[in-house]
Amino acid sequence: MASCRICSADVQPFLDLGRQPLSDAFRLPDDTSPEFTFDLVVGSCDSCRMVQLLHEVPRERMFRADYPFSTSTSARMSAHFRATADQFLRETLHGGDAFIIEVGCNDGTMLESIAAAGVRHLGVDPSSDVLAAARSRGVQTEAAFFEASTAKDIAAEHGLADVVYAANTICHIPYLDSVFEGLDHLLKPDGVFVFEDPYLGDVVAKTSFDQIYDEHFFLFSARSVQTAASVFGFELVDVERLGVHGGEVRYTVARSGARPPSVAVADLVAEEAARDLHAPATLDAFAAAVAANRDALVGLLRLLKQEGRTVVGYGATAKSATVTNYCGIDRDLVTFVCDTTPEKQGRVTPGAHIPVRPPEAFADPYPDYALLFAWNHADEIMAKESRFRDAGGRWIRYVPIVHVD
Ligand code: TMP
C-alpha cells in the first residue's frame, strides 16, 4: 500500500491504466533500445482524499533538457497567459520592488508580458531548451527544479516575492512538502502562491482519463488542496474554474490567516461534497466509465479499419500516451499523428510507436477520420482545419464519450 505524499495515510488504488511509457519520450523510429515503463495506477488518500499516482517516476527522467513541449504552440493558451500576466500587473504587482516567480515557466509565454512591463521576475524550469526560448523573449530564467533549497537561494539572491505562480506544473511535483517549505522562505508575509492544474471534478465529469499520466502526479480538488495547504501551514484563499486544458482550477494560497478566504472556496468545497466527488463509489464509477470508453473507442477504430477507412491522430499530446497505451491503439489503427511541435515530428509516439508528422501531412490527402487527441484545443484546431470537414472528413472524440462529428 502506498503512503499519501501529503499526510502519509494509506492510498487506495481505484484505477489501473497498465504499463505506460514516459508521456513525452518521443523516439527516433529506428531506436530499438529498451523503453522505460512504469505502472500507471491512481489512488485516493483514505484521510485527506488527495488523488495521486501510486508509483512515482524520477523527475530527471521526465523533465530533461530537451523537454518537447512549448506553451506557445496554442494560440488560445498564449492568450490565456497574456491575460494572466495582465491581471497580475493590474491587481498585484505594484510598487518598485514588486517581484513574481513562475515555477515551470516553459518558453516564457506568461512572463514575456511581465518582462515587457519592466517588473522584476524570474522563470524557474529544469528544462534548458525551453528556457533558451524564454530568454529570447526577454525573460530572466534559472534552470532548476523548484524545491525548498531553490526557493531559499532565490530569496537570498533576489529577495521575497509577491507572487509565486505555476501553470500545469504543481501537479507534476510529488514533494509538495518541500515546495511549501520553499514558499515559506520566499513569499512576502502577504504574498500569494497561485497555481492552476487539471481539476478532478472535470476529469470525473468528462471521463477524461488521459489527464492521468506520468507527469500528472496529483489530480487536485478544492477539498484536497485546502487540506494540503493547511498541513503545510498555508490556507486556500481563492479558487477559480478555468476552461483551458479541458477544465482546470486556479488555486490561490496564502499564509494561514494572512487573507480571508473567498466565498468561492466554500462554494466549490460544498459543490464537491454535494456530488460526492471524493467518495470511493464515485471514483469506482469513474474507473468503470474509463473501461467502457476504452472499449467503445477500440471498437470504433477496429470497425473503421475493417471498412477500409483511414484514421489519423491529431495532436501528439502527452495525454495521448495514456490513451494509445491503455487502449492498445497502434499504427495499425491510427496511421500517423500530426503535430506542430518540430521536436516531435519524424519521431514515433511513446510506447505505441505511431509516427508523428507535421500538420501539412494531414491534408496530403485528408484521412476519412481524425482522432482528436488534442481535444482540449478542439475549437482552435477545428477552426484551423475547417476544410477537413468540408472535404467530407469526420472528427472522432472520446471526451466525454466516444463520438463522431
Ligand atoms: P497539450 O494538450 O499538452 O497542450 O498538447 C498539445 C499538443 O498538440 C502539442 O504537442 C501541440 C499539438 N497541437 C497541434 O499539433 N496543433 C494545434 O493546433 C494545437 C493547438 C496543438
PDB file of C-alpha atoms in Angstrom, residues 175-387:
ATOM      1  CA  TYR A 175       7.287  16.553  -2.954  1.00  0.00           C
ATOM      2  CA  LEU A 176       4.804  19.323  -2.132  1.00  0.00           C
ATOM      3  CA  ASP A 177       6.174  19.460   1.423  1.00  0.00           C
ATOM      4  CA  SER A 178       9.432  20.819   0.054  1.00  0.00           C
ATOM      5  CA  VAL A 179       7.590  23.246  -2.258  1.00  0.00           C
ATOM      6  CA  PHE A 180       5.649  24.717   0.663  1.00  0.00           C
ATOM      7  CA  GLU A 181       8.780  24.887   2.819  1.00  0.00           C
ATOM      8  CA  GLY A 182      10.301  26.885  -0.034  1.00  0.00           C
ATOM      9  CA  LEU A 183       7.267  29.175  -0.226  1.00  0.00           C
ATOM     10  CA  ASP A 184       7.639  29.893   3.459  1.00  0.00           C
ATOM     11  CA  HIS A 185      11.143  31.226   2.744  1.00  0.00           C
ATOM     12  CA  LEU A 186      10.260  33.003  -0.467  1.00  0.00           C
ATOM     13  CA  LEU A 187       6.884  34.722  -0.109  1.00  0.00           C
ATOM     14  CA  LYS A 188       6.364  38.139   1.454  1.00  0.00           C
ATOM     15  CA  PRO A 189       4.079  37.958   4.548  1.00  0.00           C
ATOM     16  CA  ASP A 190       1.041  38.770   2.394  1.00  0.00           C
ATOM     17  CA  GLY A 191       2.380  37.097  -0.761  1.00  0.00           C
ATOM     18  CA  VAL A 192       0.367  34.519  -2.686  1.00  0.00           C
ATOM     19  CA  PHE A 193       1.030  31.203  -4.346  1.00  0.00           C
ATOM     20  CA  VAL A 194      -1.216  30.907  -7.414  1.00  0.00           C
ATOM     21  CA  PHE A 195      -1.342  27.688  -9.413  1.00  0.00           C
ATOM     22  CA  GLU A 196      -3.619  26.117 -11.989  1.00  0.00           C
ATOM     23  CA  ASP A 197      -3.901  22.452 -12.860  1.00  0.00           C
ATOM     24  CA  PRO A 198      -6.413  19.933 -14.274  1.00  0.00           C
ATOM     25  CA  TYR A 199      -9.401  19.636 -11.951  1.00  0.00           C
ATOM     26  CA  LEU A 200     -10.521  16.292 -10.537  1.00  0.00           C
ATOM     27  CA  GLY A 201     -14.138  17.468 -10.819  1.00  0.00           C
ATOM     28  CA  ASP A 202     -13.804  17.907 -14.598  1.00  0.00           C
ATOM     29  CA  VAL A 203     -11.818  14.693 -15.084  1.00  0.00           C
ATOM     30  CA  VAL A 204     -14.546  12.678 -13.346  1.00  0.00           C
ATOM     31  CA  ALA A 205     -17.426  14.547 -15.048  1.00  0.00           C
ATOM     32  CA  LYS A 206     -15.870  14.152 -18.525  1.00  0.00           C
ATOM     33  CA  THR A 207     -14.211  10.730 -18.054  1.00  0.00           C
ATOM     34  CA  SER A 208     -11.045  12.474 -19.264  1.00  0.00           C
ATOM     35  CA  PHE A 209      -8.754   9.738 -18.003  1.00  0.00           C
ATOM     36  CA  ASP A 210      -6.000  10.920 -20.346  1.00  0.00           C
ATOM     37  CA  GLN A 211      -5.271  13.706 -17.856  1.00  0.00           C
ATOM     38  CA  ILE A 212      -3.610  10.906 -15.912  1.00  0.00           C
ATOM     39  CA  TYR A 213      -0.014  10.209 -16.970  1.00  0.00           C
ATOM     40  CA  ASP A 214       3.498  10.103 -15.515  1.00  0.00           C
ATOM     41  CA  GLU A 215       3.862  13.881 -15.164  1.00  0.00           C
ATOM     42  CA  HIS A 216       0.466  14.434 -13.549  1.00  0.00           C
ATOM     43  CA  PHE A 217       1.247  13.016 -10.120  1.00  0.00           C
ATOM     44  CA  PHE A 218      -1.660  14.772  -8.376  1.00  0.00           C
ATOM     45  CA  LEU A 219      -5.207  15.382  -9.539  1.00  0.00           C
ATOM     46  CA  PHE A 220      -6.301  18.283  -7.357  1.00  0.00           C
ATOM     47  CA  SER A 221      -9.692  19.336  -6.000  1.00  0.00           C
ATOM     48  CA  ALA A 222     -10.652  22.290  -3.807  1.00  0.00           C
ATOM     49  CA  ARG A 223     -11.006  19.972  -0.834  1.00  0.00           C
ATOM     50  CA  SER A 224      -7.656  18.228  -1.272  1.00  0.00           C
ATOM     51  CA  VAL A 225      -5.754  21.470  -1.911  1.00  0.00           C
ATOM     52  CA  GLN A 226      -7.424  23.073   1.099  1.00  0.00           C
ATOM     53  CA  THR A 227      -6.280  20.183   3.280  1.00  0.00           C
ATOM     54  CA  ALA A 228      -2.777  20.035   1.789  1.00  0.00           C
ATOM     55  CA  ALA A 229      -2.256  23.783   2.257  1.00  0.00           C
ATOM     56  CA  SER A 230      -3.281  23.555   5.914  1.00  0.00           C
ATOM     57  CA  VAL A 231      -0.948  20.598   6.509  1.00  0.00           C
ATOM     58  CA  PHE A 232       1.920  22.840   5.364  1.00  0.00           C
ATOM     59  CA  GLY A 233       0.908  25.987   7.301  1.00  0.00           C
ATOM     60  CA  PHE A 234      -0.892  27.740   4.444  1.00  0.00           C
ATOM     61  CA  GLU A 235      -4.520  28.367   3.548  1.00  0.00           C
ATOM     62  CA  LEU A 236      -6.552  28.100   0.352  1.00  0.00           C
ATOM     63  CA  VAL A 237      -7.999  31.606  -0.063  1.00  0.00           C
ATOM     64  CA  ASP A 238      -9.456  31.586  -3.574  1.00  0.00           C
ATOM     65  CA  VAL A 239     -10.419  29.271  -6.426  1.00  0.00           C
ATOM     66  CA  GLU A 240     -11.425  29.982  -9.997  1.00  0.00           C
ATOM     67  CA  ARG A 241     -12.677  27.489 -12.556  1.00  0.00           C
ATOM     68  CA  LEU A 242     -10.830  27.758 -15.877  1.00  0.00           C
ATOM     69  CA  GLY A 243     -11.982  26.460 -19.258  1.00  0.00           C
ATOM     70  CA  VAL A 244      -8.476  25.740 -20.561  1.00  0.00           C
ATOM     71  CA  HIS A 245      -6.962  22.259 -20.919  1.00  0.00           C
ATOM     72  CA  GLY A 246     -10.313  20.545 -20.588  1.00  0.00           C
ATOM     73  CA  GLY A 247     -11.146  22.079 -17.210  1.00  0.00           C
ATOM     74  CA  GLU A 248      -8.764  23.415 -14.602  1.00  0.00           C
ATOM     75  CA  VAL A 249      -8.927  25.270 -11.321  1.00  0.00           C
ATOM     76  CA  ARG A 250      -6.696  28.205 -10.401  1.00  0.00           C
ATOM     77  CA  TYR A 251      -5.939  27.978  -6.679  1.00  0.00           C
ATOM     78  CA  THR A 252      -4.691  30.937  -4.622  1.00  0.00           C
ATOM     79  CA  VAL A 253      -2.910  30.028  -1.411  1.00  0.00           C
ATOM     80  CA  ALA A 254      -1.627  32.394   1.289  1.00  0.00           C
ATOM     81  CA  ARG A 255      -0.018  32.049   4.702  1.00  0.00           C
ATOM     82  CA  SER A 256      -2.588  30.881   7.262  1.00  0.00           C
ATOM     83  CA  GLY A 257      -4.632  33.846   8.473  1.00  0.00           C
ATOM     84  CA  ALA A 258      -2.972  36.330   6.090  1.00  0.00           C
ATOM     85  CA  ARG A 259      -6.023  36.776   3.838  1.00  0.00           C
ATOM     86  CA  PRO A 260      -9.714  35.947   4.334  1.00  0.00           C
ATOM     87  CA  PRO A 261     -10.818  33.027   2.126  1.00  0.00           C
ATOM     88  CA  SER A 262     -13.276  33.995  -0.612  1.00  0.00           C
ATOM     89  CA  VAL A 263     -16.828  32.670  -0.833  1.00  0.00           C
ATOM     90  CA  ALA A 264     -15.750  30.799  -3.974  1.00  0.00           C
ATOM     91  CA  VAL A 265     -13.645  28.421  -1.848  1.00  0.00           C
ATOM     92  CA  ALA A 266     -16.555  27.428   0.394  1.00  0.00           C
ATOM     93  CA  ASP A 267     -18.818  27.153  -2.659  1.00  0.00           C
ATOM     94  CA  LEU A 268     -16.521  24.788  -4.568  1.00  0.00           C
ATOM     95  CA  VAL A 269     -15.812  22.652  -1.497  1.00  0.00           C
ATOM     96  CA  ALA A 270     -19.582  22.416  -0.902  1.00  0.00           C
ATOM     97  CA  GLU A 271     -20.219  21.563  -4.565  1.00  0.00           C
ATOM     98  CA  GLU A 272     -17.654  18.744  -4.385  1.00  0.00           C
ATOM     99  CA  ALA A 273     -19.303  17.407  -1.215  1.00  0.00           C
ATOM    100  CA  ALA A 274     -22.779  17.604  -2.779  1.00  0.00           C
ATOM    101  CA  ARG A 275     -21.680  15.488  -5.736  1.00  0.00           C
ATOM    102  CA  ASP A 276     -19.706  13.056  -3.536  1.00  0.00           C
ATOM    103  CA  LEU A 277     -16.644  13.769  -5.654  1.00  0.00           C
ATOM    104  CA  HIS A 278     -14.209  12.050  -3.282  1.00  0.00           C
ATOM    105  CA  ALA A 279     -16.406   9.077  -2.353  1.00  0.00           C
ATOM    106  CA  PRO A 280     -14.938   5.660  -3.250  1.00  0.00           C
ATOM    107  CA  ALA A 281     -18.180   4.829  -5.108  1.00  0.00           C
ATOM    108  CA  THR A 282     -17.756   7.919  -7.339  1.00  0.00           C
ATOM    109  CA  LEU A 283     -14.160   7.025  -8.145  1.00  0.00           C
ATOM    110  CA  ASP A 284     -15.099   3.385  -8.840  1.00  0.00           C
ATOM    111  CA  ALA A 285     -17.863   4.555 -11.194  1.00  0.00           C
ATOM    112  CA  PHE A 286     -15.297   6.772 -12.936  1.00  0.00           C
ATOM    113  CA  ALA A 287     -12.992   3.755 -13.372  1.00  0.00           C
ATOM    114  CA  ALA A 288     -15.854   1.739 -14.896  1.00  0.00           C
ATOM    115  CA  ALA A 289     -16.640   4.616 -17.282  1.00  0.00           C
ATOM    116  CA  VAL A 290     -12.981   4.709 -18.325  1.00  0.00           C
ATOM    117  CA  ALA A 291     -13.032   0.997 -19.245  1.00  0.00           C
ATOM    118  CA  ALA A 292     -16.286   1.460 -21.190  1.00  0.00           C
ATOM    119  CA  ASN A 293     -14.782   4.445 -23.023  1.00  0.00           C
ATOM    120  CA  ARG A 294     -11.737   2.344 -23.991  1.00  0.00           C
ATOM    121  CA  ASP A 295     -13.917  -0.481 -25.318  1.00  0.00           C
ATOM    122  CA  ALA A 296     -16.050   1.929 -27.361  1.00  0.00           C
ATOM    123  CA  LEU A 297     -13.023   3.674 -28.865  1.00  0.00           C
ATOM    124  CA  VAL A 298     -11.189   0.478 -29.783  1.00  0.00           C
ATOM    125  CA  GLY A 299     -14.434  -0.999 -31.150  1.00  0.00           C
ATOM    126  CA  LEU A 300     -14.949   2.040 -33.401  1.00  0.00           C
ATOM    127  CA  LEU A 301     -11.355   2.071 -34.661  1.00  0.00           C
ATOM    128  CA  ARG A 302     -11.467  -1.669 -35.457  1.00  0.00           C
ATOM    129  CA  LEU A 303     -14.740  -1.233 -37.333  1.00  0.00           C
ATOM    130  CA  LEU A 304     -13.331   1.639 -39.393  1.00  0.00           C
ATOM    131  CA  LYS A 305     -10.260  -0.471 -40.166  1.00  0.00           C
ATOM    132  CA  GLN A 306     -12.483  -3.352 -41.365  1.00  0.00           C
ATOM    133  CA  GLU A 307     -14.371  -0.900 -43.574  1.00  0.00           C
ATOM    134  CA  GLY A 308     -11.093   0.243 -45.105  1.00  0.00           C
ATOM    135  CA  ARG A 309     -11.355   3.812 -43.723  1.00  0.00           C
ATOM    136  CA  THR A 310      -8.234   5.844 -42.987  1.00  0.00           C
ATOM    137  CA  VAL A 311      -7.745   7.269 -39.479  1.00  0.00           C
ATOM    138  CA  VAL A 312      -5.073   9.773 -38.469  1.00  0.00           C
ATOM    139  CA  GLY A 313      -4.420  11.202 -34.998  1.00  0.00           C
ATOM    140  CA  TYR A 314      -4.420  14.971 -34.387  1.00  0.00           C
ATOM    141  CA  GLY A 315      -2.040  16.289 -31.697  1.00  0.00           C
ATOM    142  CA  ALA A 316       0.711  14.086 -30.253  1.00  0.00           C
ATOM    143  CA  THR A 317      -0.209  15.199 -26.754  1.00  0.00           C
ATOM    144  CA  ALA A 318       1.275  13.802 -23.559  1.00  0.00           C
ATOM    145  CA  LYS A 319      -2.303  12.755 -22.775  1.00  0.00           C
ATOM    146  CA  SER A 320      -2.442  10.591 -25.896  1.00  0.00           C
ATOM    147  CA  ALA A 321       0.259   8.296 -24.488  1.00  0.00           C
ATOM    148  CA  THR A 322      -2.245   7.154 -21.860  1.00  0.00           C
ATOM    149  CA  VAL A 323      -4.982   6.656 -24.460  1.00  0.00           C
ATOM    150  CA  THR A 324      -2.922   4.740 -27.010  1.00  0.00           C
ATOM    151  CA  ASN A 325      -1.114   2.527 -24.500  1.00  0.00           C
ATOM    152  CA  TYR A 326      -4.114   1.826 -22.257  1.00  0.00           C
ATOM    153  CA  CYS A 327      -6.388   1.097 -25.232  1.00  0.00           C
ATOM    154  CA  GLY A 328      -3.758  -0.743 -27.307  1.00  0.00           C
ATOM    155  CA  ILE A 329      -4.041   1.691 -30.248  1.00  0.00           C
ATOM    156  CA  ASP A 330      -1.080   1.327 -32.616  1.00  0.00           C
ATOM    157  CA  ARG A 331      -0.192   2.369 -36.188  1.00  0.00           C
ATOM    158  CA  ASP A 332      -2.437  -0.390 -37.497  1.00  0.00           C
ATOM    159  CA  LEU A 333      -5.475   1.540 -36.221  1.00  0.00           C
ATOM    160  CA  VAL A 334      -4.102   5.102 -36.450  1.00  0.00           C
ATOM    161  CA  THR A 335      -1.679   5.565 -39.369  1.00  0.00           C
ATOM    162  CA  PHE A 336       0.155   8.616 -38.016  1.00  0.00           C
ATOM    163  CA  VAL A 337      -0.348  11.569 -35.692  1.00  0.00           C
ATOM    164  CA  CYS A 338       0.189  15.117 -36.903  1.00  0.00           C
ATOM    165  CA  ASP A 339       1.608  17.723 -34.540  1.00  0.00           C
ATOM    166  CA  THR A 340       3.020  21.239 -34.822  1.00  0.00           C
ATOM    167  CA  THR A 341       5.948  20.575 -32.459  1.00  0.00           C
ATOM    168  CA  PRO A 342       9.173  20.272 -34.502  1.00  0.00           C
ATOM    169  CA  GLU A 343      10.835  18.186 -31.741  1.00  0.00           C
ATOM    170  CA  LYS A 344       8.101  15.506 -32.059  1.00  0.00           C
ATOM    171  CA  GLN A 345       7.978  15.352 -35.875  1.00  0.00           C
ATOM    172  CA  GLY A 346       9.908  12.486 -37.517  1.00  0.00           C
ATOM    173  CA  ARG A 347       9.734  10.541 -34.260  1.00  0.00           C
ATOM    174  CA  VAL A 348       7.285   7.928 -33.009  1.00  0.00           C
ATOM    175  CA  THR A 349       4.903   8.250 -30.085  1.00  0.00           C
ATOM    176  CA  PRO A 350       5.877   6.772 -26.697  1.00  0.00           C
ATOM    177  CA  GLY A 351       5.009   3.090 -26.301  1.00  0.00           C
ATOM    178  CA  ALA A 352       2.558   2.818 -29.207  1.00  0.00           C
ATOM    179  CA  HIS A 353       5.235   3.923 -31.737  1.00  0.00           C
ATOM    180  CA  ILE A 354       2.852   5.737 -34.088  1.00  0.00           C
ATOM    181  CA  PRO A 355       4.791   8.061 -36.464  1.00  0.00           C
ATOM    182  CA  VAL A 356       4.482  11.809 -35.825  1.00  0.00           C
ATOM    183  CA  ARG A 357       4.274  14.042 -38.898  1.00  0.00           C
ATOM    184  CA  PRO A 358       3.961  17.796 -39.430  1.00  0.00           C
ATOM    185  CA  PRO A 359       0.435  19.254 -39.747  1.00  0.00           C
ATOM    186  CA  GLU A 360       0.875  19.594 -43.538  1.00  0.00           C
ATOM    187  CA  ALA A 361       0.707  15.775 -43.776  1.00  0.00           C
ATOM    188  CA  PHE A 362      -2.896  15.945 -42.530  1.00  0.00           C
ATOM    189  CA  ALA A 363      -4.223  17.312 -45.825  1.00  0.00           C
ATOM    190  CA  ASP A 364      -1.987  15.212 -48.055  1.00  0.00           C
ATOM    191  CA  PRO A 365      -4.504  13.645 -48.633  1.00  0.00           C
ATOM    192  CA  TYR A 366      -7.083  14.124 -45.857  1.00  0.00           C
ATOM    193  CA  PRO A 367      -7.904  10.902 -43.995  1.00  0.00           C
ATOM    194  CA  ASP A 368     -11.526   9.748 -43.662  1.00  0.00           C
ATOM    195  CA  TYR A 369     -11.392  10.252 -39.881  1.00  0.00           C
ATOM    196  CA  ALA A 370      -9.222  12.244 -37.487  1.00  0.00           C
ATOM    197  CA  LEU A 371      -8.880  11.087 -33.897  1.00  0.00           C
ATOM    198  CA  LEU A 372      -8.626  14.305 -31.880  1.00  0.00           C
ATOM    199  CA  PHE A 373      -6.023  13.571 -29.212  1.00  0.00           C
ATOM    200  CA  ALA A 374      -5.680  17.337 -28.541  1.00  0.00           C
ATOM    201  CA  TRP A 375      -9.377  17.545 -27.606  1.00  0.00           C
ATOM    202  CA  ASN A 376      -8.609  20.328 -25.130  1.00  0.00           C
ATOM    203  CA  HIS A 377      -7.735  22.521 -28.149  1.00  0.00           C
ATOM    204  CA  ALA A 378     -10.797  21.391 -30.159  1.00  0.00           C
ATOM    205  CA  ASP A 379     -12.177  24.837 -31.035  1.00  0.00           C
ATOM    206  CA  GLU A 380      -8.803  26.172 -32.144  1.00  0.00           C
ATOM    207  CA  ILE A 381      -7.952  23.085 -34.195  1.00  0.00           C
ATOM    208  CA  MET A 382     -11.369  22.613 -35.791  1.00  0.00           C
ATOM    209  CA  ALA A 383     -11.443  26.269 -36.834  1.00  0.00           C
ATOM    210  CA  LYS A 384      -7.972  25.946 -38.334  1.00  0.00           C
ATOM    211  CA  GLU A 385      -8.816  22.680 -40.077  1.00  0.00           C
ATOM    212  CA  SER A 386     -12.333  23.576 -41.254  1.00  0.00           C
ATOM    213  CA  ARG A 387     -11.504  22.357 -44.777  1.00  0.00           C
TER     214      ARG A 387
END
